[in-house]
Short mmCIF file of C-alpha atoms in Angstrom, two decimals:
data_model
loop_
_atom_site.label_atom_id
_atom_site.label_comp_id
_atom_site.label_asym_id
_atom_site.label_seq_id
_atom_site.Cartn_x
_atom_site.Cartn_y
_atom_site.Cartn_z
CA MET A 718 0.00 0.00 0.00
CA GLU A 719 2.83 2.35 0.83
CA ALA A 720 4.53 1.52 -2.43
CA VAL A 721 1.37 2.42 -4.27
CA LYS A 722 1.09 5.76 -2.49
CA LYS A 723 4.56 6.64 -3.66
CA GLY A 724 4.10 5.42 -7.19
CA ALA A 725 3.55 7.61 -10.21
CA THR A 726 -0.07 8.58 -10.68
CA ALA A 727 -2.38 6.77 -13.05
CA VAL A 728 -5.81 7.99 -14.08
CA ALA A 729 -8.57 6.22 -15.94
CA VAL A 730 -11.88 7.52 -17.27
CA ARG A 731 -14.70 5.51 -18.78
CA GLY A 732 -16.60 7.40 -21.46
CA THR A 733 -19.77 6.39 -23.27
CA ASP A 734 -17.81 4.67 -26.00
CA SER A 735 -14.23 4.80 -24.89
CA VAL A 736 -11.86 4.16 -22.01
CA ILE A 737 -8.97 6.50 -21.37
CA LEU A 738 -5.86 5.48 -19.44
CA ALA A 739 -3.41 8.24 -18.58
CA ILE A 740 -0.21 7.90 -16.60
CA GLU A 741 2.39 10.20 -15.20
CA ARG A 742 5.73 9.40 -16.68
CA LYS A 743 8.43 9.98 -14.12
CA ALA A 744 11.20 12.22 -15.24
CA ALA A 745 13.91 9.91 -16.44
CA SER A 746 17.60 10.56 -16.10
CA LYS A 747 19.26 11.86 -19.24
CA LEU A 748 20.86 8.54 -20.11
CA GLN A 749 17.65 6.54 -19.87
CA ASP A 750 15.70 5.61 -22.95
CA THR A 751 12.18 6.65 -21.97
CA ARG A 752 10.52 4.52 -24.63
CA THR A 753 11.44 1.32 -22.86
CA VAL A 754 9.58 2.18 -19.70
CA LYS A 755 6.05 0.99 -20.33
CA LYS A 756 3.43 1.74 -17.77
CA ILE A 757 0.40 1.00 -19.87
CA CYS A 758 0.45 -2.66 -20.87
CA LYS A 759 -1.62 -4.63 -23.31
CA LEU A 760 -3.17 -7.69 -21.74
CA ASP A 761 -5.27 -8.87 -24.64
CA ASP A 762 -6.58 -7.43 -27.86
CA ASN A 763 -8.88 -4.93 -26.24
CA ILE A 764 -7.90 -4.94 -22.60
CA PHE A 765 -5.20 -2.69 -21.21
CA LEU A 766 -3.72 -2.16 -17.79
CA ALA A 767 -2.19 0.89 -16.16
CA PHE A 768 -0.66 0.63 -12.71
CA ALA A 769 0.86 2.54 -9.84
CA GLY A 770 3.46 1.06 -7.55
CA LEU A 771 6.36 -1.34 -7.89
CA THR A 772 7.09 -1.79 -11.59
CA ALA A 773 8.63 -5.22 -11.20
CA ASP A 774 5.61 -6.53 -9.32
CA ALA A 775 3.38 -5.14 -12.04
CA ARG A 776 5.45 -6.91 -14.66
CA VAL A 777 4.86 -10.26 -12.98
CA LEU A 778 1.15 -9.55 -12.66
CA VAL A 779 0.87 -8.46 -16.29
CA ASN A 780 2.67 -11.58 -17.45
CA LYS A 781 0.38 -13.83 -15.46
CA SER A 782 -2.71 -12.10 -16.75
CA ARG A 783 -1.51 -12.29 -20.37
CA ILE A 784 -1.11 -16.03 -19.99
CA GLU A 785 -4.54 -16.21 -18.38
CA ALA A 786 -6.12 -14.26 -21.24
CA GLN A 787 -4.69 -16.64 -23.85
CA SER A 788 -5.46 -19.67 -21.73
CA HIS A 789 -9.08 -18.55 -21.55
CA ARG A 790 -9.19 -18.17 -25.33
CA LEU A 791 -7.68 -21.61 -25.76
CA ASN A 792 -10.14 -23.27 -23.44
CA PHE A 793 -13.32 -21.40 -24.32
CA ASP A 794 -12.57 -20.14 -27.85
CA ASP A 795 -13.79 -16.74 -26.66
CA PRO A 796 -11.87 -13.67 -25.55
CA ILE A 797 -11.76 -13.18 -21.80
CA SER A 798 -14.03 -10.47 -20.46
CA VAL A 799 -12.54 -7.49 -18.61
CA ASP A 800 -14.49 -8.55 -15.55
CA ASN A 801 -13.04 -12.05 -15.57
CA LEU A 802 -9.51 -10.89 -16.11
CA THR A 803 -9.79 -8.37 -13.29
CA ARG A 804 -11.16 -11.05 -11.06
CA TYR A 805 -8.16 -13.21 -11.89
CA ILE A 806 -5.72 -10.41 -11.17
CA ALA A 807 -7.45 -9.51 -7.93
CA HIS A 808 -7.50 -13.16 -6.92
CA THR A 809 -3.78 -13.44 -7.58
CA GLN A 810 -3.11 -10.33 -5.54
CA GLN A 811 -5.16 -11.66 -2.67
CA ARG A 812 -3.47 -15.05 -2.71
CA TYR A 813 -0.14 -13.42 -2.04
CA THR A 814 -1.52 -11.72 1.07
CA GLN A 815 -2.54 -14.95 2.68
CA SER A 816 -0.10 -17.68 1.69
CA GLY A 817 3.02 -18.19 3.72
CA GLY A 818 6.33 -16.66 2.86
CA MET A 819 5.17 -14.35 0.09
CA ARG A 820 4.77 -10.62 0.23
CA PRO A 821 1.84 -8.86 -1.42
CA PHE A 822 2.12 -7.24 -4.85
CA GLY A 823 2.88 -3.56 -4.29
CA VAL A 824 0.70 -2.53 -7.20
CA SER A 825 -2.69 -0.96 -7.74
CA THR A 826 -4.02 -1.50 -11.21
CA LEU A 827 -6.52 0.21 -13.47
CA ILE A 828 -7.85 -2.21 -16.05
CA GLY A 829 -9.82 -0.82 -18.95
CA GLY A 830 -11.21 -2.34 -22.06
CA PHE A 831 -14.09 -3.60 -24.12
CA ASP A 832 -15.88 -6.90 -24.14
CA ASP A 833 -17.70 -8.48 -27.05
CA ASP A 834 -20.79 -6.48 -26.17
CA GLY A 835 -19.05 -3.24 -27.10
CA VAL A 836 -19.64 -1.63 -23.71
CA PRO A 837 -16.59 0.07 -22.16
CA LYS A 838 -15.46 -1.27 -18.79
CA LEU A 839 -13.10 0.05 -16.16
CA PHE A 840 -11.92 -1.78 -13.06
CA HIS A 841 -9.54 -1.05 -10.23
CA THR A 842 -7.62 -3.50 -8.04
CA ASP A 843 -5.35 -2.88 -5.07
CA PRO A 844 -2.71 -4.88 -3.16
CA THR A 845 -5.27 -6.40 -0.84
CA GLY A 846 -7.07 -8.03 -3.75
CA VAL A 847 -10.17 -5.86 -3.64
CA PHE A 848 -11.61 -4.93 -7.01
CA SER A 849 -14.56 -3.01 -8.29
CA ALA A 850 -15.83 -1.26 -11.38
CA TRP A 851 -15.52 2.49 -11.71
CA LYS A 852 -16.65 5.31 -13.93
CA ALA A 853 -13.38 7.08 -13.34
CA ASN A 854 -10.57 6.52 -10.91
CA ALA A 855 -7.00 7.32 -10.04
CA THR A 856 -4.24 5.57 -8.10
CA GLY A 857 -0.75 6.40 -6.99
CA ARG A 858 0.67 9.61 -5.67
CA ASN A 859 -1.92 12.25 -4.86
CA SER A 860 -4.68 10.02 -6.11
CA ASN A 861 -7.12 11.54 -3.64
CA THR A 862 -6.74 14.97 -5.19
CA VAL A 863 -7.24 13.57 -8.63
CA ARG A 864 -10.24 11.53 -7.59
CA GLU A 865 -11.86 14.58 -6.05
CA TYR A 866 -11.38 16.43 -9.28
CA LEU A 867 -12.88 13.56 -11.23
CA GLU A 868 -15.86 13.37 -8.90
CA LYS A 869 -16.61 17.02 -9.43
CA HIS A 870 -16.23 17.02 -13.16
CA TYR A 871 -17.40 13.64 -14.38
CA GLU A 872 -20.59 14.21 -16.31
CA ALA A 873 -22.12 10.96 -17.32
CA GLY A 874 -23.85 12.65 -20.21
CA ASP A 875 -20.93 14.29 -21.93
CA MET A 876 -18.33 11.59 -22.09
CA THR A 877 -17.38 11.39 -25.73
CA LYS A 878 -13.94 10.14 -26.61
CA ASP A 879 -12.52 13.66 -26.69
CA GLY A 880 -14.38 14.75 -23.60
CA ALA A 881 -13.11 11.79 -21.64
CA THR A 882 -9.54 12.33 -22.85
CA LYS A 883 -9.67 15.95 -21.83
CA LEU A 884 -11.02 15.05 -18.41
CA ALA A 885 -8.35 12.43 -17.84
CA VAL A 886 -5.51 14.72 -18.86
CA ARG A 887 -6.96 17.63 -16.94
CA ALA A 888 -7.29 15.50 -13.82
CA LEU A 889 -3.75 14.26 -14.18
CA LEU A 890 -2.43 17.76 -14.66
CA GLU A 891 -3.77 18.67 -11.23
CA VAL A 892 -0.94 16.75 -9.68
CA VAL A 893 1.64 16.28 -12.39
CA GLU A 894 4.22 18.84 -13.37
CA SER A 895 2.87 20.43 -16.47
CA GLY A 896 4.37 19.41 -19.73
CA SER A 897 3.17 16.84 -22.17
CA LYS A 898 6.46 14.99 -21.88
CA ASN A 899 5.44 13.74 -18.46
CA ILE A 900 2.14 12.24 -19.53
CA GLU A 901 1.20 9.25 -21.61
CA VAL A 902 -2.38 8.68 -22.73
CA LEU A 903 -4.02 5.62 -24.24
CA ILE A 904 -7.45 5.86 -25.84
CA ILE A 905 -9.31 2.59 -26.15
CA THR A 906 -12.40 2.33 -28.31
CA LYS A 907 -14.41 -0.69 -29.32
CA ASP A 908 -12.36 -1.34 -32.44
CA SER A 909 -9.07 0.36 -31.80
CA GLN A 910 -6.59 1.53 -29.28
CA GLU A 911 -4.08 4.29 -29.82
CA PHE A 912 -1.61 6.20 -27.79
CA LEU A 913 -2.24 9.90 -28.03
CA GLU A 914 0.57 11.30 -30.10
CA GLU A 915 3.04 13.87 -28.82
CA GLU A 916 1.62 16.64 -30.96
CA SER A 917 -2.02 16.14 -30.12
CA LEU A 918 -1.11 15.72 -26.49
CA SER A 919 0.85 18.96 -26.31
CA THR A 920 -1.96 20.81 -28.07
CA LEU A 921 -4.42 19.42 -25.56
CA VAL A 922 -2.18 20.26 -22.63
CA THR A 923 -1.69 23.81 -23.84
CA ALA A 924 -5.43 24.24 -24.28
CA ILE A 925 -6.05 22.90 -20.78
CA GLU A 926 -3.39 25.14 -19.28
CA LYS A 927 -5.01 28.11 -20.95
CA GLU A 928 -8.41 27.15 -19.56
CA LYS A 929 -6.91 26.75 -16.14
CA GLU A 930 -5.38 30.20 -16.32
CA GLU A 931 -8.66 31.71 -17.45
CA GLU A 932 -10.52 30.08 -14.59
CA GLU A 933 -7.87 31.24 -12.16
CA ALA A 934 -8.21 34.78 -13.47
CA LYS A 935 -11.99 34.64 -13.14
CA ARG A 936 -11.70 33.47 -9.58
CA LYS A 937 -9.37 36.25 -8.67
CA ALA A 938 -11.66 38.74 -10.34
CA LYS A 939 -14.51 37.53 -8.15
CA GLY A 940 -12.38 38.43 -5.20
CA THR A 941 -13.12 35.38 -3.07
CA GLY A 942 -10.75 32.51 -2.42
CA SER A 943 -13.70 30.34 -3.27
CA THR A 944 -13.91 26.66 -2.82
CA ASN A 945 -15.24 25.81 -6.25
CA VAL A 946 -12.96 24.23 -8.84
CA MET B 706 -7.38 -39.00 -47.65
CA GLU B 707 -6.49 -35.51 -46.56
CA THR B 708 -4.37 -33.34 -48.79
CA VAL B 709 -2.73 -30.01 -48.31
CA ILE B 710 -0.83 -28.12 -51.01
CA GLY B 711 1.27 -25.01 -50.56
CA ILE B 712 3.03 -22.86 -53.15
CA ALA B 713 5.27 -19.90 -52.28
CA CYS B 714 5.89 -17.39 -55.02
CA LYS B 715 7.78 -14.15 -54.86
CA ASP B 716 4.94 -11.93 -53.70
CA HIS B 717 2.36 -14.31 -52.32
CA VAL B 718 1.82 -17.75 -50.82
CA ILE B 719 -1.15 -19.88 -51.75
CA VAL B 720 -2.40 -22.87 -49.77
CA ALA B 721 -5.16 -25.33 -50.47
CA ALA B 722 -6.57 -28.08 -48.28
CA SER B 723 -9.14 -30.77 -48.82
CA ALA B 724 -12.31 -29.79 -47.04
CA SER B 725 -13.49 -33.18 -45.87
CA ALA B 726 -13.67 -34.28 -42.27
CA ALA B 727 -14.15 -38.02 -41.99
CA HIS B 728 -14.69 -40.48 -39.18
CA SER B 729 -13.91 -44.02 -40.31
CA ILE B 730 -16.23 -44.59 -43.27
CA ILE B 731 -18.45 -41.56 -42.75
CA GLN B 732 -17.74 -38.11 -44.09
CA ILE B 733 -19.01 -35.82 -41.38
CA LYS B 734 -18.38 -32.56 -43.11
CA ASP B 735 -17.15 -31.38 -46.49
CA THR B 736 -16.59 -27.78 -45.51
CA GLU B 737 -13.85 -28.27 -42.93
CA ASP B 738 -11.26 -25.50 -42.96
CA LYS B 739 -7.85 -27.00 -42.35
CA LEU B 740 -6.12 -23.74 -43.21
CA HIS B 741 -5.95 -22.37 -39.71
CA VAL B 742 -5.13 -18.66 -39.45
CA ILE B 743 -2.73 -18.39 -36.52
CA ASP B 744 -1.68 -14.80 -37.12
CA PRO B 745 -2.88 -12.06 -39.47
CA ARG B 746 -0.18 -13.13 -41.94
CA LYS B 747 0.37 -16.79 -41.23
CA ILE B 748 -1.56 -19.92 -42.00
CA LEU B 749 -0.90 -23.31 -40.48
CA ALA B 750 -2.27 -25.98 -42.79
CA THR B 751 -2.53 -29.31 -41.01
CA VAL B 752 -3.32 -32.92 -41.79
CA GLY B 753 -3.44 -35.75 -39.35
CA GLU B 754 -5.35 -37.07 -36.38
CA ALA B 755 -8.62 -35.22 -36.06
CA GLY B 756 -8.45 -34.10 -32.45
CA ASP B 757 -4.71 -33.54 -32.45
CA ARG B 758 -4.94 -31.20 -35.42
CA VAL B 759 -7.25 -28.72 -33.75
CA GLN B 760 -5.61 -29.04 -30.36
CA PHE B 761 -2.18 -28.43 -31.81
CA THR B 762 -3.13 -25.46 -33.99
CA ASP B 763 -5.07 -23.79 -31.16
CA TYR B 764 -2.17 -24.29 -28.80
CA ILE B 765 0.31 -22.86 -31.31
CA ALA B 766 -1.95 -19.93 -32.16
CA ARG B 767 -2.48 -18.93 -28.53
CA ASN B 768 1.21 -19.21 -27.70
CA LEU B 769 2.16 -17.11 -30.70
CA VAL B 770 -0.32 -14.41 -29.66
CA LEU B 771 1.08 -14.48 -26.12
CA ASN B 772 4.58 -14.09 -27.49
CA ALA B 773 3.49 -11.21 -29.74
CA THR B 774 1.76 -9.44 -26.83
CA ARG B 775 4.85 -9.79 -24.69
CA GLN B 776 7.15 -8.52 -27.40
CA GLY B 777 4.83 -5.71 -28.39
CA ARG B 778 4.95 -6.62 -32.07
CA GLU B 779 4.03 -9.42 -34.49
CA ASN B 780 6.07 -12.60 -34.67
CA THR B 781 8.34 -13.07 -37.65
CA ALA B 782 7.66 -16.02 -39.92
CA THR B 783 10.96 -17.70 -39.04
CA SER B 784 10.39 -17.47 -35.31
CA ALA B 785 6.89 -18.90 -35.66
CA ALA B 786 8.20 -21.78 -37.77
CA HIS B 787 10.92 -22.61 -35.29
CA PHE B 788 8.49 -22.48 -32.42
CA ILE B 789 6.15 -24.92 -34.15
CA ARG B 790 9.00 -27.24 -35.00
CA TRP B 791 10.22 -27.15 -31.41
CA GLN B 792 6.78 -28.14 -30.15
CA LEU B 793 6.57 -31.00 -32.64
CA ALA B 794 10.06 -32.23 -31.86
CA ASN B 795 9.31 -32.21 -28.14
CA SER B 796 6.04 -33.99 -28.64
CA ILE B 797 7.39 -36.93 -30.65
CA ARG B 798 9.31 -38.30 -27.66
CA SER B 799 6.61 -37.60 -25.16
CA ARG B 800 4.02 -39.95 -23.77
CA SER B 801 1.44 -39.03 -26.36
CA PRO B 802 2.77 -37.33 -29.48
CA TYR B 803 0.76 -34.98 -31.66
CA GLN B 804 0.03 -36.83 -34.89
CA VAL B 805 0.03 -33.74 -37.02
CA ASN B 806 1.83 -32.90 -40.25
CA CYS B 807 1.71 -29.32 -41.32
CA LEU B 808 2.69 -26.62 -43.71
CA LEU B 809 3.35 -23.13 -42.41
CA ALA B 810 2.64 -20.44 -44.99
CA ALA B 811 3.58 -16.88 -44.11
CA PHE B 812 4.19 -13.49 -45.62
CA ASP B 813 6.35 -11.11 -43.66
CA PRO B 814 6.19 -7.33 -43.95
CA PRO B 815 9.59 -5.63 -44.31
CA LEU B 816 11.60 -5.27 -41.13
CA PRO B 817 14.07 -2.37 -41.32
CA GLU B 818 16.17 -3.74 -38.44
CA LEU B 819 16.78 -6.97 -40.33
CA LYS B 820 17.86 -5.06 -43.38
CA LYS B 821 20.68 -3.42 -41.47
CA LEU B 822 21.83 -6.76 -40.08
CA ASN B 823 21.73 -8.49 -43.42
CA GLU B 824 23.33 -5.78 -45.47
CA ALA B 825 26.74 -7.38 -45.15
CA LYS B 826 25.53 -10.88 -46.01
CA ASN B 827 24.23 -11.66 -49.43
CA GLU B 828 20.71 -12.51 -48.32
CA SER B 829 17.99 -12.97 -50.88
CA LYS B 830 15.50 -11.30 -48.55
CA PRO B 831 17.56 -8.57 -46.89
CA ASP B 832 14.71 -7.00 -44.97
CA GLY B 833 13.03 -10.27 -44.16
CA SER B 834 9.97 -9.48 -46.21
CA GLY B 835 8.40 -11.86 -48.66
CA SER B 836 6.76 -15.23 -48.80
CA TYR B 837 7.73 -18.21 -46.71
CA LEU B 838 6.65 -21.83 -46.79
CA TRP B 839 7.84 -24.54 -44.44
CA TYR B 840 7.17 -28.25 -44.52
CA MET B 841 6.96 -29.72 -41.02
CA ASP B 842 6.02 -33.20 -40.02
CA TYR B 843 5.13 -34.92 -36.79
CA LEU B 844 8.70 -36.09 -36.22
CA GLY B 845 9.91 -32.53 -35.92
CA SER B 846 11.58 -32.15 -39.27
CA MET B 847 11.39 -28.77 -40.92
CA GLU B 848 12.36 -27.59 -44.38
CA LYS B 849 11.88 -24.23 -46.02
CA VAL B 850 10.60 -24.99 -49.51
CA PRO B 851 9.16 -23.22 -52.54
CA PHE B 852 6.26 -25.67 -52.73
CA ALA B 853 5.15 -28.60 -50.63
CA THR B 854 2.33 -31.00 -49.96
CA GLN B 855 1.11 -33.15 -47.11
CA GLY B 856 -1.11 -36.18 -47.18
CA TYR B 857 -1.79 -38.95 -49.67
CA GLY B 858 -2.85 -36.67 -52.48
CA GLY B 859 0.39 -34.81 -52.10
CA THR B 860 2.38 -37.48 -53.86
CA PHE B 861 0.61 -36.81 -57.13
CA CYS B 862 0.76 -33.07 -56.76
CA MET B 863 4.51 -32.95 -56.21
CA ALA B 864 5.11 -34.17 -59.74
CA ILE B 865 2.86 -31.49 -61.18
CA LEU B 866 4.42 -28.79 -59.04
CA ASP B 867 7.91 -29.90 -60.02
CA ARG B 868 6.99 -29.47 -63.64
CA TYR B 869 5.04 -26.22 -63.59
CA TYR B 870 6.27 -24.20 -60.60
CA LYS B 871 7.92 -20.87 -61.29
CA GLU B 872 8.99 -18.45 -58.62
CA ASP B 873 7.60 -15.39 -60.35
CA MET B 874 4.08 -16.66 -61.02
CA THR B 875 1.24 -14.22 -60.63
CA GLU B 876 -1.61 -14.94 -58.26
CA ALA B 877 -3.81 -16.02 -61.13
CA GLU B 878 -1.16 -18.41 -62.40
CA SER B 879 -0.57 -20.02 -59.03
CA GLN B 880 -4.32 -20.38 -58.55
CA ALA B 881 -4.46 -22.18 -61.87
CA LEU B 882 -1.61 -24.42 -60.77
CA ILE B 883 -3.47 -25.27 -57.59
CA GLY B 884 -6.47 -26.07 -59.75
CA ARG B 885 -4.35 -28.48 -61.78
CA CYS B 886 -3.13 -30.23 -58.62
CA VAL B 887 -6.61 -30.46 -57.20
CA ASP B 888 -7.91 -31.98 -60.41
CA GLU B 889 -5.25 -34.65 -60.22
CA VAL B 890 -6.10 -35.43 -56.60
CA ARG B 891 -9.77 -35.74 -57.49
CA LYS B 892 -8.93 -38.07 -60.31
CA ARG B 893 -6.42 -40.38 -58.63
CA ILE B 894 -7.09 -40.67 -54.92
CA ILE B 895 -9.35 -43.56 -54.08
CA ILE B 896 -11.07 -41.63 -51.30
CA ASN B 897 -13.21 -38.92 -52.77
CA ASN B 898 -12.01 -35.40 -51.94
CA PRO B 899 -14.10 -33.20 -54.17
CA LYS B 900 -13.86 -29.88 -52.34
CA PHE B 901 -10.82 -27.81 -51.49
CA CYS B 902 -10.47 -24.64 -49.44
CA VAL B 903 -7.99 -22.16 -50.85
CA LYS B 904 -6.37 -19.19 -49.13
CA ILE B 905 -3.79 -16.75 -50.32
CA ILE B 906 -1.42 -14.55 -48.29
CA ASN B 907 0.18 -11.48 -49.77
CA LYS B 908 1.34 -8.12 -48.48
CA ASP B 909 -2.25 -7.11 -47.83
CA GLY B 910 -2.94 -10.06 -45.56
CA ILE B 911 -4.94 -13.23 -45.90
CA LYS B 912 -7.67 -13.66 -48.47
CA VAL B 913 -10.03 -16.59 -48.66
CA LEU B 914 -10.64 -17.69 -52.23
CA ASP B 915 -13.72 -19.51 -53.41
CA GLN B 916 -13.82 -23.20 -52.76
CA VAL B 917 -12.37 -25.02 -55.69
#
């Protein structure tokens, strides 16, 4: 749990027809090749996982779940549902809290994807093995702040792909140093999944920053250190 | 009984398989697809024991997908072929071997990394792209070949392929060649195999052709 609290933030938002996973990319040292550090992992064709916490533990968990996803396809000739895969991951995490000699996985995961029915799904697991479905969630450093932001601004009605992306990035920017280089965003739709490219991301970030500034200016103009926003 | 024919030309690979599924003297189905798509650009054409065939191809397909997910990119044709051969070679000395003979047909997109590696050597496919066809049998043998067959009908087809195969055939020509082979199989094999499934792989992926 402590490891998760120190881990880089991850945010996920479930839109009406998309799931957005956004992670804070920790500033790497100059010699490090940032492309090799993957924090959003593909588990199966339309199921992705973002995590916060110990990277090595996450790697083991991701590997196990990839095998489970293929094993399910082999046995049932059907892709595994997001629900089932989350259950498996949560079950694995729980097992390591109870069996002798093993320490729990220091990872909280956000699992997003689509099932055959075309409905977007988002789940969250934590080191204790608890899991549940969410409309939007965050884990890792300062996740409480981010979650509060999401709670205030999640409008079930207006969650198009772009709206959800903006919300996810905006929420992440609450706690992450501004700059598109520190954020990675994955947009999952029923038929595709794509990482938001550098250019589009920086445009979005700049637009959000501008909005933030405008809101800040408005607030100051009102004269009250108000509690909205 | 069962026949599978594969022809690899410069820019495509074509595979055909008899579409009958039989159980002792009964033909259960004449629309069986033995050209199993294990990857968007690879087909594993199998003949052999009925249950083993499906079990083996499913197992291979799922493991290849797992490998591709782990790597973050598609498997190369060569790595897939070696993996399949390894599984077959392991199985022959196990308690219950897979009784499966297969042909792996694949078409690789160009890989720039390979090109750099192979620049020094005089490789015919410097960037790894192009058509591949491997003959693999249940004992674990593996040969990369321009054309190959499996099954009883294969014996007759090999002679025809020897005579008429050319590396630079167009898709239409290779389809015609398959037609010739299929005709021969229909004529000479004692067990009736009237229908054949045909698939072709080229740089655009896998296309299912009409049943011959």
